[in-house]
Amino acid sequence: MRKMTKGVTSALALTIGLAAAARAEDVEVLHWWTAGGEAAALNVLKEDLAKQGIGWVDMPVAGGGGEAAMTALSARVTAGDPPTAVQMLGFDITDWAAQGALGNLDEVAAAEGWDKVIPAALQAFSKYDGHWIAAPVNVHSTNWLWISKAALDKTGLAEPTSWDELIAVLDKMKENGITPLAHGGQPWQDATVFDSLVLAQGTDFYKAAFIDLDPAALGGEKMAAAFDQLLKLRSYVDDNFSGRDWNLASAMVINGEAGMQAMGDWAKGEFLGAGQKPGVDFVCIRFPGTQGAITFNADQFAMFNVKGEEAVKAQHAMASAIESPAFQSAFNTVKGSVPARTDVPDTAFDDCGKKGIKDLAEASAGNTLFGSMAHGYGAPASVKNATYDVITAAFNGEYADGASAATALAEAVAAAQ
Ligand code: GAL
């Protein structure tokens, strides 16, 4: 017990010490972009700010999906010393805003006309009580499948567009002696795959279950079917999946050890970083049964209350740099995501990026654009974490069948609200 207290105290001392190293004209940025493609994209922002004379104090907290980063953030805020800007998703942003911890970007937003160019689905989380509190940097989506072109060609089958076609490709890959599905067994990754399975059961169903949290949908037959499919997918994963980081799973597809990965489009950053090309080395398709709809997670930089004119100036300059159309193009072509503004041309984007931009516009117009439950845009963290528990338990064989998992999900979500 004594030892633990000491550990926590020195962790706090360390973070406070780090903050002291920041000058008023610097920005201190907390984020979880530590994988190759992510770090490359973040460099675009660092360099952009450096050109304006704004220094960067880096506070990386590794861990896809950002759970560890959010824990580190709480410690900093509790110590009364928040960073300038924090990478954040969905309900986490509005939760911090509700606590009065975030600054105000209205001046920058008004001067630059953000209201007109940032999609309403994002604004719902970038604004609180009518005030801008965060600067959205991108739009990612979780319902993608990344397939090795060589492994697909070897199956002699077409890109799968339905569950049955997907299973046929996975079976053939197994016969061909590779791991059909590259997967990292971490709760957020299990949940990322599950977003797609729930969406494939129908857009109305996704909305009822993961946005409206309707108990009948959460515990019903379609949810049971989605869980049965998750259990089936488990049979195509290798023995060492437990705890594997998502980018190592991407690497398995890149180096030919595995056939495909179901992951958000940050995976593309890894393929590109390895020198691979869409359509040549890898194929990007919507998870079978979800073309036409999107489960999105937009990374935003939530801006915390910082003290002093210079610090606020640097913070506003960062927000402005993030929303510049040129930056949006330069950053998102590297990151794998698509711009957080609707007026950025797709010319610099590769085929997967162009598809991402087109899919987003279509989903937005057709009301089939939904927040990703796995990445904090479906429901607040308490509910999200409750779904993680059940999804991961299901993936690891703790329920007899999909129906029991669905029942457990409905109970867990009810208890978490
Ligand atoms: C997501 C985030 C992405 C990517 C991914 C893996 O939550 O939105 O930008 O970083 O985690 O780390």
JSON list of N, CA and C and ligand atoms in Angstrom, two decimals, residues 31-35 38 62-67 87-89 137-142 188-189 192 246-247 263-267 296-300 331 335 337 372 374-377 384 388, ligand 1:
[
{"chain": "A", "resi": 31, "resn": "HIS", "atom": "N", "xyz": [-1.63, 12.73, -26.22]},
{"chain": "A", "resi": 31, "resn": "HIS", "atom": "CA", "xyz": [-2.22, 11.94, -27.32]},
{"chain": "A", "resi": 31, "resn": "HIS", "atom": "C", "xyz": [-1.79, 10.49, -27.22]},
{"chain": "A", "resi": 32, "resn": "TRP", "atom": "N", "xyz": [-2.41, 9.63, -28.03]},
{"chain": "A", "resi": 32, "resn": "TRP", "atom": "CA", "xyz": [-1.99, 8.22, -28.03]},
{"chain": "A", "resi": 32, "resn": "TRP", "atom": "C", "xyz": [-1.51, 7.78, -29.42]},
{"chain": "A", "resi": 33, "resn": "TRP", "atom": "N", "xyz": [-1.00, 8.73, -30.17]},
{"chain": "A", "resi": 33, "resn": "TRP", "atom": "CA", "xyz": [-0.52, 8.40, -31.52]},
{"chain": "A", "resi": 33, "resn": "TRP", "atom": "C", "xyz": [0.94, 7.99, -31.51]},
{"chain": "A", "resi": 34, "resn": "THR", "atom": "N", "xyz": [1.16, 6.74, -31.13]},
{"chain": "A", "resi": 34, "resn": "THR", "atom": "CA", "xyz": [2.54, 6.26, -30.99]},
{"chain": "A", "resi": 34, "resn": "THR", "atom": "C", "xyz": [2.92, 5.22, -32.05]},
{"chain": "A", "resi": 35, "resn": "ALA", "atom": "N", "xyz": [1.97, 4.70, -32.82]},
{"chain": "A", "resi": 35, "resn": "ALA", "atom": "CA", "xyz": [2.31, 3.74, -33.88]},
{"chain": "A", "resi": 35, "resn": "ALA", "atom": "C", "xyz": [2.93, 4.51, -35.05]},
{"chain": "A", "resi": 38, "resn": "GLU", "atom": "N", "xyz": [0.66, 6.76, -37.17]},
{"chain": "A", "resi": 38, "resn": "GLU", "atom": "CA", "xyz": [0.10, 7.82, -36.32]},
{"chain": "A", "resi": 38, "resn": "GLU", "atom": "C", "xyz": [1.14, 8.90, -36.04]},
{"chain": "A", "resi": 62, "resn": "ALA", "atom": "N", "xyz": [0.82, 5.67, -24.80]},
{"chain": "A", "resi": 62, "resn": "ALA", "atom": "CA", "xyz": [0.52, 4.59, -25.74]},
{"chain": "A", "resi": 62, "resn": "ALA", "atom": "C", "xyz": [-0.73, 3.82, -25.34]},
{"chain": "A", "resi": 63, "resn": "GLY", "atom": "N", "xyz": [-1.39, 3.24, -26.32]},
{"chain": "A", "resi": 63, "resn": "GLY", "atom": "CA", "xyz": [-2.59, 2.43, -26.08]},
{"chain": "A", "resi": 63, "resn": "GLY", "atom": "C", "xyz": [-3.70, 2.83, -27.02]},
{"chain": "A", "resi": 64, "resn": "GLY", "atom": "N", "xyz": [-3.91, 2.04, -28.05]},
{"chain": "A", "resi": 64, "resn": "GLY", "atom": "CA", "xyz": [-4.95, 2.32, -29.05]},
{"chain": "A", "resi": 64, "resn": "GLY", "atom": "C", "xyz": [-6.30, 2.56, -28.38]},
{"chain": "A", "resi": 65, "resn": "GLY", "atom": "N", "xyz": [-7.10, 3.43, -29.00]},
{"chain": "A", "resi": 65, "resn": "GLY", "atom": "CA", "xyz": [-8.41, 3.70, -28.45]},
{"chain": "A", "resi": 65, "resn": "GLY", "atom": "C", "xyz": [-8.37, 4.75, -27.33]},
{"chain": "A", "resi": 66, "resn": "GLY", "atom": "N", "xyz": [-7.19, 4.93, -26.70]},
{"chain": "A", "resi": 66, "resn": "GLY", "atom": "CA", "xyz": [-7.00, 6.06, -25.79]},
{"chain": "A", "resi": 66, "resn": "GLY", "atom": "C", "xyz": [-7.37, 5.87, -24.33]},
{"chain": "A", "resi": 67, "resn": "GLU", "atom": "N", "xyz": [-7.65, 4.64, -23.89]},
{"chain": "A", "resi": 67, "resn": "GLU", "atom": "CA", "xyz": [-8.05, 4.45, -22.49]},
{"chain": "A", "resi": 67, "resn": "GLU", "atom": "C", "xyz": [-6.96, 4.90, -21.52]},
{"chain": "A", "resi": 87, "resn": "GLN", "atom": "N", "xyz": [-5.89, 14.87, -27.35]},
{"chain": "A", "resi": 87, "resn": "GLN", "atom": "CA", "xyz": [-6.60, 14.05, -28.35]},
{"chain": "A", "resi": 87, "resn": "GLN", "atom": "C", "xyz": [-7.77, 13.38, -27.62]},
{"chain": "A", "resi": 88, "resn": "MET", "atom": "N", "xyz": [-8.95, 13.51, -28.19]},
{"chain": "A", "resi": 88, "resn": "MET", "atom": "CA", "xyz": [-10.11, 12.99, -27.47]},
{"chain": "A", "resi": 88, "resn": "MET", "atom": "C", "xyz": [-11.23, 12.59, -28.41]},
{"chain": "A", "resi": 89, "resn": "LEU", "atom": "N", "xyz": [-12.09, 11.72, -27.94]},
{"chain": "A", "resi": 89, "resn": "LEU", "atom": "CA", "xyz": [-13.18, 11.21, -28.77]},
{"chain": "A", "resi": 89, "resn": "LEU", "atom": "C", "xyz": [-14.53, 11.46, -28.11]},
{"chain": "A", "resi": 137, "resn": "VAL", "atom": "N", "xyz": [-9.86, 17.02, -35.91]},
{"chain": "A", "resi": 137, "resn": "VAL", "atom": "CA", "xyz": [-8.72, 16.92, -36.81]},
{"chain": "A", "resi": 137, "resn": "VAL", "atom": "C", "xyz": [-8.98, 15.98, -37.98]},
{"chain": "A", "resi": 138, "resn": "ASN", "atom": "N", "xyz": [-9.90, 15.05, -37.80]},
{"chain": "A", "resi": 138, "resn": "ASN", "atom": "CA", "xyz": [-10.14, 14.06, -38.86]},
{"chain": "A", "resi": 138, "resn": "ASN", "atom": "C", "xyz": [-11.49, 13.38, -38.69]},
{"chain": "A", "resi": 139, "resn": "VAL", "atom": "N", "xyz": [-11.82, 12.53, -39.65]},
{"chain": "A", "resi": 139, "resn": "VAL", "atom": "CA", "xyz": [-12.92, 11.58, -39.44]},
{"chain": "A", "resi": 139, "resn": "VAL", "atom": "C", "xyz": [-12.39, 10.19, -39.80]},
{"chain": "A", "resi": 140, "resn": "HIS", "atom": "N", "xyz": [-12.34, 9.32, -38.80]},
{"chain": "A", "resi": 140, "resn": "HIS", "atom": "CA", "xyz": [-12.02, 7.92, -39.02]},
{"chain": "A", "resi": 140, "resn": "HIS", "atom": "C", "xyz": [-13.32, 7.14, -39.05]},
{"chain": "A", "resi": 141, "resn": "SER", "atom": "N", "xyz": [-13.29, 5.93, -39.58]},
{"chain": "A", "resi": 141, "resn": "SER", "atom": "CA", "xyz": [-14.44, 5.06, -39.38]},
{"chain": "A", "resi": 141, "resn": "SER", "atom": "C", "xyz": [-13.96, 3.65, -39.09]},
{"chain": "A", "resi": 142, "resn": "THR", "atom": "N", "xyz": [-14.78, 2.92, -38.36]},
{"chain": "A", "resi": 142, "resn": "THR", "atom": "CA", "xyz": [-14.34, 1.60, -37.88]},
{"chain": "A", "resi": 142, "resn": "THR", "atom": "C", "xyz": [-14.74, 0.46, -38.81]},
{"chain": "A", "resi": 188, "resn": "TRP", "atom": "N", "xyz": [-10.69, -2.87, -26.72]},
{"chain": "A", "resi": 188, "resn": "TRP", "atom": "CA", "xyz": [-11.11, -1.88, -27.72]},
{"chain": "A", "resi": 188, "resn": "TRP", "atom": "C", "xyz": [-11.04, -2.44, -29.13]},
{"chain": "A", "resi": 189, "resn": "GLN", "atom": "N", "xyz": [-10.10, -3.37, -29.36]},
{"chain": "A", "resi": 189, "resn": "GLN", "atom": "CA", "xyz": [-10.02, -3.96, -30.70]},
{"chain": "A", "resi": 189, "resn": "GLN", "atom": "C", "xyz": [-11.17, -4.95, -30.92]},
{"chain": "A", "resi": 192, "resn": "THR", "atom": "N", "xyz": [-14.02, -2.88, -31.70]},
{"chain": "A", "resi": 192, "resn": "THR", "atom": "CA", "xyz": [-13.95, -2.26, -33.03]},
{"chain": "A", "resi": 192, "resn": "THR", "atom": "C", "xyz": [-14.52, -3.22, -34.08]},
{"chain": "A", "resi": 246, "resn": "TRP", "atom": "N", "xyz": [-2.68, -3.31, -32.09]},
{"chain": "A", "resi": 246, "resn": "TRP", "atom": "CA", "xyz": [-3.36, -3.30, -33.40]},
{"chain": "A", "resi": 246, "resn": "TRP", "atom": "C", "xyz": [-2.39, -3.17, -34.56]},
{"chain": "A", "resi": 247, "resn": "ASN", "atom": "N", "xyz": [-1.31, -2.38, -34.35]},
{"chain": "A", "resi": 247, "resn": "ASN", "atom": "CA", "xyz": [-0.38, -2.16, -35.46]},
{"chain": "A", "resi": 247, "resn": "ASN", "atom": "C", "xyz": [0.45, -3.41, -35.73]},
{"chain": "A", "resi": 263, "resn": "MET", "atom": "N", "xyz": [-10.43, -3.36, -39.06]},
{"chain": "A", "resi": 263, "resn": "MET", "atom": "CA", "xyz": [-9.90, -2.27, -38.22]},
{"chain": "A", "resi": 263, "resn": "MET", "atom": "C", "xyz": [-10.28, -0.94, -38.84]},
{"chain": "A", "resi": 264, "resn": "GLY", "atom": "N", "xyz": [-10.24, 0.11, -38.05]},
{"chain": "A", "resi": 264, "resn": "GLY", "atom": "CA", "xyz": [-10.50, 1.44, -38.57]},
{"chain": "A", "resi": 264, "resn": "GLY", "atom": "C", "xyz": [-9.42, 1.86, -39.54]},
{"chain": "A", "resi": 265, "resn": "ASP", "atom": "N", "xyz": [-9.65, 2.99, -40.20]},
{"chain": "A", "resi": 265, "resn": "ASP", "atom": "CA", "xyz": [-8.73, 3.36, -41.29]},
{"chain": "A", "resi": 265, "resn": "ASP", "atom": "C", "xyz": [-7.41, 3.95, -40.83]},
{"chain": "A", "resi": 266, "resn": "TRP", "atom": "N", "xyz": [-7.16, 3.98, -39.50]},
{"chain": "A", "resi": 266, "resn": "TRP", "atom": "CA", "xyz": [-5.80, 4.28, -39.04]},
{"chain": "A", "resi": 266, "resn": "TRP", "atom": "C", "xyz": [-4.86, 3.15, -39.48]},
{"chain": "A", "resi": 267, "resn": "ALA", "atom": "N", "xyz": [-5.42, 1.96, -39.75]},
{"chain": "A", "resi": 267, "resn": "ALA", "atom": "CA", "xyz": [-4.58, 0.84, -40.23]},
{"chain": "A", "resi": 267, "resn": "ALA", "atom": "C", "xyz": [-3.89, 1.23, -41.54]},
{"chain": "A", "resi": 296, "resn": "PHE", "atom": "N", "xyz": [-18.45, 6.17, -37.27]},
{"chain": "A", "resi": 296, "resn": "PHE", "atom": "CA", "xyz": [-17.30, 7.08, -37.27]},
{"chain": "A", "resi": 296, "resn": "PHE", "atom": "C", "xyz": [-16.71, 7.34, -35.88]},
{"chain": "A", "resi": 297, "resn": "ASN", "atom": "N", "xyz": [-15.42, 7.66, -35.90]},
{"chain": "A", "resi": 297, "resn": "ASN", "atom": "CA", "xyz": [-14.78, 8.24, -34.71]},
{"chain": "A", "resi": 297, "resn": "ASN", "atom": "C", "xyz": [-13.83, 9.33, -35.18]},
{"chain": "A", "resi": 298, "resn": "ALA", "atom": "N", "xyz": [-14.16, 10.53, -34.86]},
{"chain": "A", "resi": 298, "resn": "ALA", "atom": "CA", "xyz": [-13.36, 11.68, -35.27]},
{"chain": "A", "resi": 298, "resn": "ALA", "atom": "C", "xyz": [-12.44, 12.07, -34.12]},
{"chain": "A", "resi": 299, "resn": "ASP", "atom": "N", "xyz": [-11.14, 12.08, -34.39]},
{"chain": "A", "resi": 299, "resn": "ASP", "atom": "CA", "xyz": [-10.21, 12.57, -33.37]},
{"chain": "A", "resi": 299, "resn": "ASP", "atom": "C", "xyz": [-10.36, 14.07, -33.26]},
{"chain": "A", "resi": 300, "resn": "GLN", "atom": "N", "xyz": [-10.45, 14.55, -32.04]},
{"chain": "A", "resi": 300, "resn": "GLN", "atom": "CA", "xyz": [-10.54, 16.00, -31.85]},
{"chain": "A", "resi": 300, "resn": "GLN", "atom": "C", "xyz": [-9.49, 16.40, -30.82]},
{"chain": "A", "resi": 331, "resn": "PHE", "atom": "N", "xyz": [-2.38, 16.14, -43.39]},
{"chain": "A", "resi": 331, "resn": "PHE", "atom": "CA", "xyz": [-2.43, 15.24, -42.23]},
{"chain": "A", "resi": 331, "resn": "PHE", "atom": "C", "xyz": [-3.19, 13.95, -42.55]},
{"chain": "A", "resi": 335, "resn": "LYS", "atom": "N", "xyz": [-2.54, 9.90, -42.19]},
{"chain": "A", "resi": 335, "resn": "LYS", "atom": "CA", "xyz": [-3.18, 9.22, -41.06]},
{"chain": "A", "resi": 335, "resn": "LYS", "atom": "C", "xyz": [-4.12, 8.09, -41.48]},
{"chain": "A", "resi": 337, "resn": "SER", "atom": "N", "xyz": [-7.25, 8.74, -42.31]},
{"chain": "A", "resi": 337, "resn": "SER", "atom": "CA", "xyz": [-8.60, 9.27, -42.08]},
{"chain": "A", "resi": 337, "resn": "SER", "atom": "C", "xyz": [-8.98, 10.21, -43.21]},
{"chain": "A", "resi": 372, "resn": "SER", "atom": "N", "xyz": [-19.29, 5.61, -33.49]},
{"chain": "A", "resi": 372, "resn": "SER", "atom": "CA", "xyz": [-18.75, 4.29, -33.15]},
{"chain": "A", "resi": 372, "resn": "SER", "atom": "C", "xyz": [-18.87, 4.06, -31.65]},
{"chain": "A", "resi": 374, "resn": "ALA", "atom": "N", "xyz": [-17.38, 1.60, -30.11]},
{"chain": "A", "resi": 374, "resn": "ALA", "atom": "CA", "xyz": [-16.05, 1.19, -29.64]},
{"chain": "A", "resi": 374, "resn": "ALA", "atom": "C", "xyz": [-15.15, 2.38, -29.35]},
{"chain": "A", "resi": 375, "resn": "HIS", "atom": "N", "xyz": [-15.38, 3.49, -30.06]},
{"chain": "A", "resi": 375, "resn": "HIS", "atom": "CA", "xyz": [-14.48, 4.64, -29.93]},
{"chain": "A", "resi": 375, "resn": "HIS", "atom": "C", "xyz": [-15.19, 5.87, -29.36]},
{"chain": "A", "resi": 376, "resn": "GLY", "atom": "N", "xyz": [-16.12, 5.64, -28.45]},
{"chain": "A", "resi": 376, "resn": "GLY", "atom": "CA", "xyz": [-16.62, 6.74, -27.64]},
{"chain": "A", "resi": 376, "resn": "GLY", "atom": "C", "xyz": [-17.61, 7.69, -28.27]},
{"chain": "A", "resi": 377, "resn": "TYR", "atom": "N", "xyz": [-18.12, 7.35, -29.46]},
{"chain": "A", "resi": 377, "resn": "TYR", "atom": "CA", "xyz": [-19.11, 8.22, -30.11]},
{"chain": "A", "resi": 377, "resn": "TYR", "atom": "C", "xyz": [-20.52, 7.65, -30.05]},
{"chain": "A", "resi": 384, "resn": "LYS", "atom": "N", "xyz": [-19.74, 2.52, -22.73]},
{"chain": "A", "resi": 384, "resn": "LYS", "atom": "CA", "xyz": [-18.75, 1.95, -23.66]},
{"chain": "A", "resi": 384, "resn": "LYS", "atom": "C", "xyz": [-17.96, 0.86, -22.96]},
{"chain": "A", "resi": 388, "resn": "TYR", "atom": "N", "xyz": [-17.47, -3.15, -23.71]},
{"chain": "A", "resi": 388, "resn": "TYR", "atom": "CA", "xyz": [-16.15, -3.80, -23.86]},
{"chain": "A", "resi": 388, "resn": "TYR", "atom": "C", "xyz": [-16.10, -5.11, -23.06]},
{"chain": "B", "resi": 1, "resn": "GAL", "atom": "C1", "xyz": [-8.57, 5.54, -32.27]},
{"chain": "B", "resi": 1, "resn": "GAL", "atom": "C2", "xyz": [-8.20, 6.89, -32.82]},
{"chain": "B", "resi": 1, "resn": "GAL", "atom": "C3", "xyz": [-7.33, 6.75, -34.02]},
{"chain": "B", "resi": 1, "resn": "GAL", "atom": "C4", "xyz": [-6.21, 5.77, -33.79]},
{"chain": "B", "resi": 1, "resn": "GAL", "atom": "C5", "xyz": [-6.67, 4.49, -33.08]},
{"chain": "B", "resi": 1, "resn": "GAL", "atom": "C6", "xyz": [-5.56, 3.53, -32.71]},
{"chain": "B", "resi": 1, "resn": "GAL", "atom": "O1", "xyz": [-9.34, 5.67, -31.13]},
{"chain": "B", "resi": 1, "resn": "GAL", "atom": "O2", "xyz": [-9.37, 7.59, -33.15]},
{"chain": "B", "resi": 1, "resn": "GAL", "atom": "O3", "xyz": [-6.82, 7.99, -34.40]},
{"chain": "B", "resi": 1, "resn": "GAL", "atom": "O4", "xyz": [-5.24, 6.41, -33.09]},
{"chain": "B", "resi": 1, "resn": "GAL", "atom": "O5", "xyz": [-7.39, 4.80, -31.95]},
{"chain": "B", "resi": 1, "resn": "GAL", "atom": "O6", "xyz": [-4.63, 4.10, -31.84]}
]
